[in-house]
Coordinates of C-alpha atoms in Angstrom, one line a residue:
X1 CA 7.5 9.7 -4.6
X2 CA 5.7 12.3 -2.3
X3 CA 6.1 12.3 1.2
X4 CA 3.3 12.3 3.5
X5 CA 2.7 15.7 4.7
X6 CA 3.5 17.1 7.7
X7 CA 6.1 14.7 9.5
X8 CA 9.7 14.1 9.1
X9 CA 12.2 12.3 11.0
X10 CA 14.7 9.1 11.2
X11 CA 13.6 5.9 9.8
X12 CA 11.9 3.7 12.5
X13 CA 13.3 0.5 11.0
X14 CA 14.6 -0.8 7.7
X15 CA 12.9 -1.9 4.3
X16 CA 10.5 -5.2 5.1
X17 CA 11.2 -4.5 9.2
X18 CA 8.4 -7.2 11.2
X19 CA 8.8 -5.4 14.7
X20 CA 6.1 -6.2 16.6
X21 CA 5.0 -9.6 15.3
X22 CA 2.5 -11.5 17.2
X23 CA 0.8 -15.0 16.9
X24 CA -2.2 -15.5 14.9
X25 CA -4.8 -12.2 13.6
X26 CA -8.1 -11.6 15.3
X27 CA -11.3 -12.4 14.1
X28 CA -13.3 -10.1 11.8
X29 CA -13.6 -6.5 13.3
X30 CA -16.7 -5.9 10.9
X31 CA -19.1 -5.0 13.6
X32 CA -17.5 -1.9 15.2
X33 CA -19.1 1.4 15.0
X34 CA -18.5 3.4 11.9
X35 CA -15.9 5.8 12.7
X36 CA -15.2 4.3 16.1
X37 CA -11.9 3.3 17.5
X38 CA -11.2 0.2 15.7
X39 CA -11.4 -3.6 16.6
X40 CA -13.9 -4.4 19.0
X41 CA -11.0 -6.2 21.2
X42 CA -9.4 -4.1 23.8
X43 CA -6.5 -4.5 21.6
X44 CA -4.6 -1.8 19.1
X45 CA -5.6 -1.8 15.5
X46 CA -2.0 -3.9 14.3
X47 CA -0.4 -2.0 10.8
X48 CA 1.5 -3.1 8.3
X49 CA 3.3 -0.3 5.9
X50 CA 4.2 -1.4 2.5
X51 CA 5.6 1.2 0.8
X52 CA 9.1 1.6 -1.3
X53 CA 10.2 5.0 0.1
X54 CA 11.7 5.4 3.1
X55 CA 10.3 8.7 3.8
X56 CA 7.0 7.9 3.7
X57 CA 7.2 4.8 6.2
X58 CA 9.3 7.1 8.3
X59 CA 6.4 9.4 8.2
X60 CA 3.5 7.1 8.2
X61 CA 5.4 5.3 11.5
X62 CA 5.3 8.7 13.1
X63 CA 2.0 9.6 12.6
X64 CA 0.4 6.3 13.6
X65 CA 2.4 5.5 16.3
X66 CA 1.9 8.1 18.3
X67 CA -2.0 6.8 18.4
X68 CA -2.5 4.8 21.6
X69 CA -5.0 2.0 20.0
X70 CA -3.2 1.7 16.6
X71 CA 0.1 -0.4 16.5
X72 CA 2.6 -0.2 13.5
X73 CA 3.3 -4.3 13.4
X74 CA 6.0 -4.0 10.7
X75 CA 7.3 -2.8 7.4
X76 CA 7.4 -4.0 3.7
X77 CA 9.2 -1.9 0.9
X78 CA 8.1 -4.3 -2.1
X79 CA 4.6 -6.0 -2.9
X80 CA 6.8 -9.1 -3.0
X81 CA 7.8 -8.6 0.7
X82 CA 3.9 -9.0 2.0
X83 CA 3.1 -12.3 2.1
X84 CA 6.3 -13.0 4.5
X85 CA 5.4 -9.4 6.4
X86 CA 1.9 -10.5 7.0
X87 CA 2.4 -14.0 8.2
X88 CA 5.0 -12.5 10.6
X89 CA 3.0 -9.6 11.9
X90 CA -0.1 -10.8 11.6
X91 CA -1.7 -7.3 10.9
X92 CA -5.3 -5.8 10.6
X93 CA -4.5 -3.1 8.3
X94 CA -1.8 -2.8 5.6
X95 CA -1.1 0.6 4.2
X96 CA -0.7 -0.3 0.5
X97 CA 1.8 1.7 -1.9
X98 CA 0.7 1.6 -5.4
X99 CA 4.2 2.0 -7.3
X100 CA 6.6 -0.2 -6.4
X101 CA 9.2 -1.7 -8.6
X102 CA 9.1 -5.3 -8.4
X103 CA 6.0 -6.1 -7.2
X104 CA 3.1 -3.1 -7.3
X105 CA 0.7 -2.6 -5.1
X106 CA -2.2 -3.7 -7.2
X107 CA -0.7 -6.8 -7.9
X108 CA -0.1 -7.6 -4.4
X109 CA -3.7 -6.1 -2.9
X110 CA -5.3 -8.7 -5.7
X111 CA -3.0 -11.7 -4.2
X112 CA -3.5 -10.5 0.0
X113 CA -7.3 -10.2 -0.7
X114 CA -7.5 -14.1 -2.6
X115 CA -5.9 -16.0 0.9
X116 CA -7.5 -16.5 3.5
X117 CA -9.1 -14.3 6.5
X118 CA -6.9 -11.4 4.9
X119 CA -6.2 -8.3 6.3
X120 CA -7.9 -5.1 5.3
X121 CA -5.8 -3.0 2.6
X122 CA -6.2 0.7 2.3
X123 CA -4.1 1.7 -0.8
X124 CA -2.0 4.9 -0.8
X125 CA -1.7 6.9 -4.1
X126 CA -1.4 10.3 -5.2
X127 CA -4.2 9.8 -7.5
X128 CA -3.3 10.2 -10.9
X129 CA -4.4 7.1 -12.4
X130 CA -8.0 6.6 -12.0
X131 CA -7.8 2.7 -13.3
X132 CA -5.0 1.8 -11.1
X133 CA -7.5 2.9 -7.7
X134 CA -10.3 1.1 -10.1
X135 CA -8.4 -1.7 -10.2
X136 CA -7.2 -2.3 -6.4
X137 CA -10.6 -1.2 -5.2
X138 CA -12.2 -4.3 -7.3
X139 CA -9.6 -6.5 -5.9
X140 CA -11.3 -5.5 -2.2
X141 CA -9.0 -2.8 -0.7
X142 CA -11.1 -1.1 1.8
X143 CA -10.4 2.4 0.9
X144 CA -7.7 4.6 -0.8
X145 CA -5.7 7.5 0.7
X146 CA -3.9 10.2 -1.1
X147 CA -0.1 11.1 0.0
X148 CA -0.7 14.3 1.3
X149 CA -3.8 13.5 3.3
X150 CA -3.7 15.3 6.9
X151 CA -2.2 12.9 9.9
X152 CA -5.7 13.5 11.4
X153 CA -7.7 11.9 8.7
X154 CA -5.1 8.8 7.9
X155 CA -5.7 7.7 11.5
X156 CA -9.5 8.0 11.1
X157 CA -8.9 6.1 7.9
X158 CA -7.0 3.5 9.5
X159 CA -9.6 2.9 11.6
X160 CA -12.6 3.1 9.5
X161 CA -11.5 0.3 7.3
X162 CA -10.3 -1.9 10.4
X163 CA -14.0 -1.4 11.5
X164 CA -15.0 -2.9 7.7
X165 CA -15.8 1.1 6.8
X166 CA -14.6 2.4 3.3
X167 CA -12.8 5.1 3.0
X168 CA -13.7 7.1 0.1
X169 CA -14.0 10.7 0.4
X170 CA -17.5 12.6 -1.7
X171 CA -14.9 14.3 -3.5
X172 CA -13.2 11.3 -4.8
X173 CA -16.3 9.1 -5.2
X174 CA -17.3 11.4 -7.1
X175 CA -14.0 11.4 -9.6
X176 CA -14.6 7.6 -9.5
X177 CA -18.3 8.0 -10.5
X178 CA -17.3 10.3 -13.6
X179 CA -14.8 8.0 -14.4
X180 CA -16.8 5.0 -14.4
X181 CA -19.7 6.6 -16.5
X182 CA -16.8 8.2 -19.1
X183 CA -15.8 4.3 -19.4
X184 CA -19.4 3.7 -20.2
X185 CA -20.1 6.3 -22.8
X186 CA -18.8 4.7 -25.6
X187 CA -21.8 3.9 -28.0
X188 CA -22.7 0.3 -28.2
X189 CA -23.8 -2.0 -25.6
X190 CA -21.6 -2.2 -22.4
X191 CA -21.0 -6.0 -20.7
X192 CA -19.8 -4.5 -17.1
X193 CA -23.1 -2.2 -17.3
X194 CA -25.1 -5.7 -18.0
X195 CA -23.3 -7.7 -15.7
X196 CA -23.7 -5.3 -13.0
X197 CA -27.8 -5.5 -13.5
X198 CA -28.1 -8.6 -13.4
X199 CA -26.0 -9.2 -10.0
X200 CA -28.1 -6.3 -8.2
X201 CA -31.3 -7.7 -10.1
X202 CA -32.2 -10.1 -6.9
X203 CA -31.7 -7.5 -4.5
X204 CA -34.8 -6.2 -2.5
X205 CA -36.0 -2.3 -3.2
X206 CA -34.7 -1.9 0.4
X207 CA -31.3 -3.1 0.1
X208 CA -31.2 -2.0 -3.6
X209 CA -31.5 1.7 -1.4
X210 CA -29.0 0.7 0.6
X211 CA -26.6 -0.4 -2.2
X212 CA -27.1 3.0 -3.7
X213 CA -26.4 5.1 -0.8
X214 CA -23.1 3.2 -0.3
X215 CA -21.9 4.1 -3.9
X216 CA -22.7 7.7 -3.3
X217 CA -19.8 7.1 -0.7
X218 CA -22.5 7.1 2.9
X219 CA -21.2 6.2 5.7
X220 CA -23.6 3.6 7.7
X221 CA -24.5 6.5 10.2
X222 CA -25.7 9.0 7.5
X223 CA -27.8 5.9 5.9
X224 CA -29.5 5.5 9.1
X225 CA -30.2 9.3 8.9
X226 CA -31.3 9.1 5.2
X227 CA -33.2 5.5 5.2
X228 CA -34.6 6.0 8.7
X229 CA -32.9 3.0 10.2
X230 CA -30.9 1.7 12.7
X231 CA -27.1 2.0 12.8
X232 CA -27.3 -1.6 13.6
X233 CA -29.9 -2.2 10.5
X234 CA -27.9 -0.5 8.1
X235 CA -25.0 -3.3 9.5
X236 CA -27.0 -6.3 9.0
X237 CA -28.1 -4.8 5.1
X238 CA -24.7 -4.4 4.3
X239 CA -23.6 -8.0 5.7
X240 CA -26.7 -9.4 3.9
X241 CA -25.2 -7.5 0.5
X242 CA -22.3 -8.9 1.3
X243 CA -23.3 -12.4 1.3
X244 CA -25.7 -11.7 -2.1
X245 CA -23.6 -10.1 -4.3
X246 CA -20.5 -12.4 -3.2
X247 CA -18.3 -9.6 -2.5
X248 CA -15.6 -8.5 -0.2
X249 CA -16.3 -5.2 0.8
X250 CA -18.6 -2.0 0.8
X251 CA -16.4 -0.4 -1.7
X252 CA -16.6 -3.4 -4.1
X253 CA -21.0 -3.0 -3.5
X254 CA -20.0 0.6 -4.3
X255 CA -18.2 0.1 -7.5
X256 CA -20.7 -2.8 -8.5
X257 CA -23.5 0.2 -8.3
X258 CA -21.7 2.4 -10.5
X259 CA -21.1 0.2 -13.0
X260 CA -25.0 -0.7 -13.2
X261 CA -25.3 3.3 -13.7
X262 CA -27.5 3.8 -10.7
X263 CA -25.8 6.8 -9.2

């Protein structure tokens, strides 16, 4: 498995390591400003690393320790290690590993996101399996990051989904887009396609625009921009798509769009 670029360096602590634990996770962190530094507490973003090569938590450890408001809480090297790493470190962030031989990431990012007042999961993959990021991004990770993305842009990752953000780059939401149409072009009528209309059938023409602009991949500032709203508007729409559709996330609102074909 690739390392993440960039870093190098001794192990900060063995496979399923809980340094750091503390008692109890904060409340939701929803209402931070996109792209701001985290949690609206005074305290550091807690992460949890769950990934089966040592390299990469080496590496990860590195890069997002050396951030003064994000705190690596602990370690997992299996999905089946999470649940125990969680409830020990009581994190706001796990970075998810897809491949993983006992228990995968999917799998586990599926379980996490079913309990109760669960942490935000952004996935790490290298991309090559456009179902398997379908797939963990339906179960309500908040975002995706590739192995070799830059130190710089995994720290503003890790704080755009503690700050209920996703993380999906224009490049790649637009390889998800094409992906989700290609599933979609197969003659005869399509049930996800129907489903998805008539879950985004009850929604206003304004938050139907701002469902749209969130599966082109829009942050909530560039929204504003485009819809002529309020940071804080473009907040309260999302929260009350949220509630309407019954999902999780902004990523699942995004997927939901693309499956109804609307961008």
């Amino acid at each position: 498995m690739a390392a993440v670029a960039g870093v190098t360096g001794p192990l900060p602590g063995g496979p399923g390591a809980t340094s750091g634990s503390a008692p109890g996770r904060p409340g939701s962190t929803s209402g931070s400003a996109p792209g701001g530094p985290g949690p609206t507490s005074d305290r550091p973003v807690r992460v949890l690393i769950v990934d089966d090569d040592a390299l990469v938590r080496a590496g990860l450890s590195m890069i997002l320790g050396g951030v003064p408001d994000l705190l690596v809480v602990g370690e997992a090297a299996d999905g089946t290690e999470v649940p125990a790493a969680v409830a020990a470190c009581a994190p706001d962030v796990v970075l998810m590993d897809i491949r993983m031989p006992r228990l995968d990431g999917l799998a586990a990012t599926e379980a996490l996101r079913a309990s109760p007042d669960p942490p935000e999961v952004l996935v790490l993959t290298t991309f090559d399996a456009d179902e398997q990021v379908l797939r963990a991004l339906r179960a309500g990770a908040g975002g995706f990051l590739l192995k070799d993305t830059p130190p710089a842009e995994i720290v503003r990752a890790v704080h755009r989904v503690a700050a209920g953000e996703a993380t999906l780059s224009p490049v790649v939401t637009r390889r998800l887009i094409d992906h989700v149409t290609a599933q979609g072009a197969v003659g005869g009528p399509d049930p996800r396609r129907e489903r998805a209309l008539r879950q985004l059938a009850g929604l206003s023409d304004r938050e139907r625009e701002v469902a749209v602009a969130l599966g082109q991949g829009r942050t909530n500032a560039e929204i504003a921009t485009e819809l002529f709203m309020s940071v804080a508007t473009v907040k309260a729409y999302v929260s009350r798509l949220l509630v309407k559709l019954e999902l999780n996330n902004r990523v699942q609102v995004a997927l939901l769009v693309h499956d109804a074909g609307l961008v």
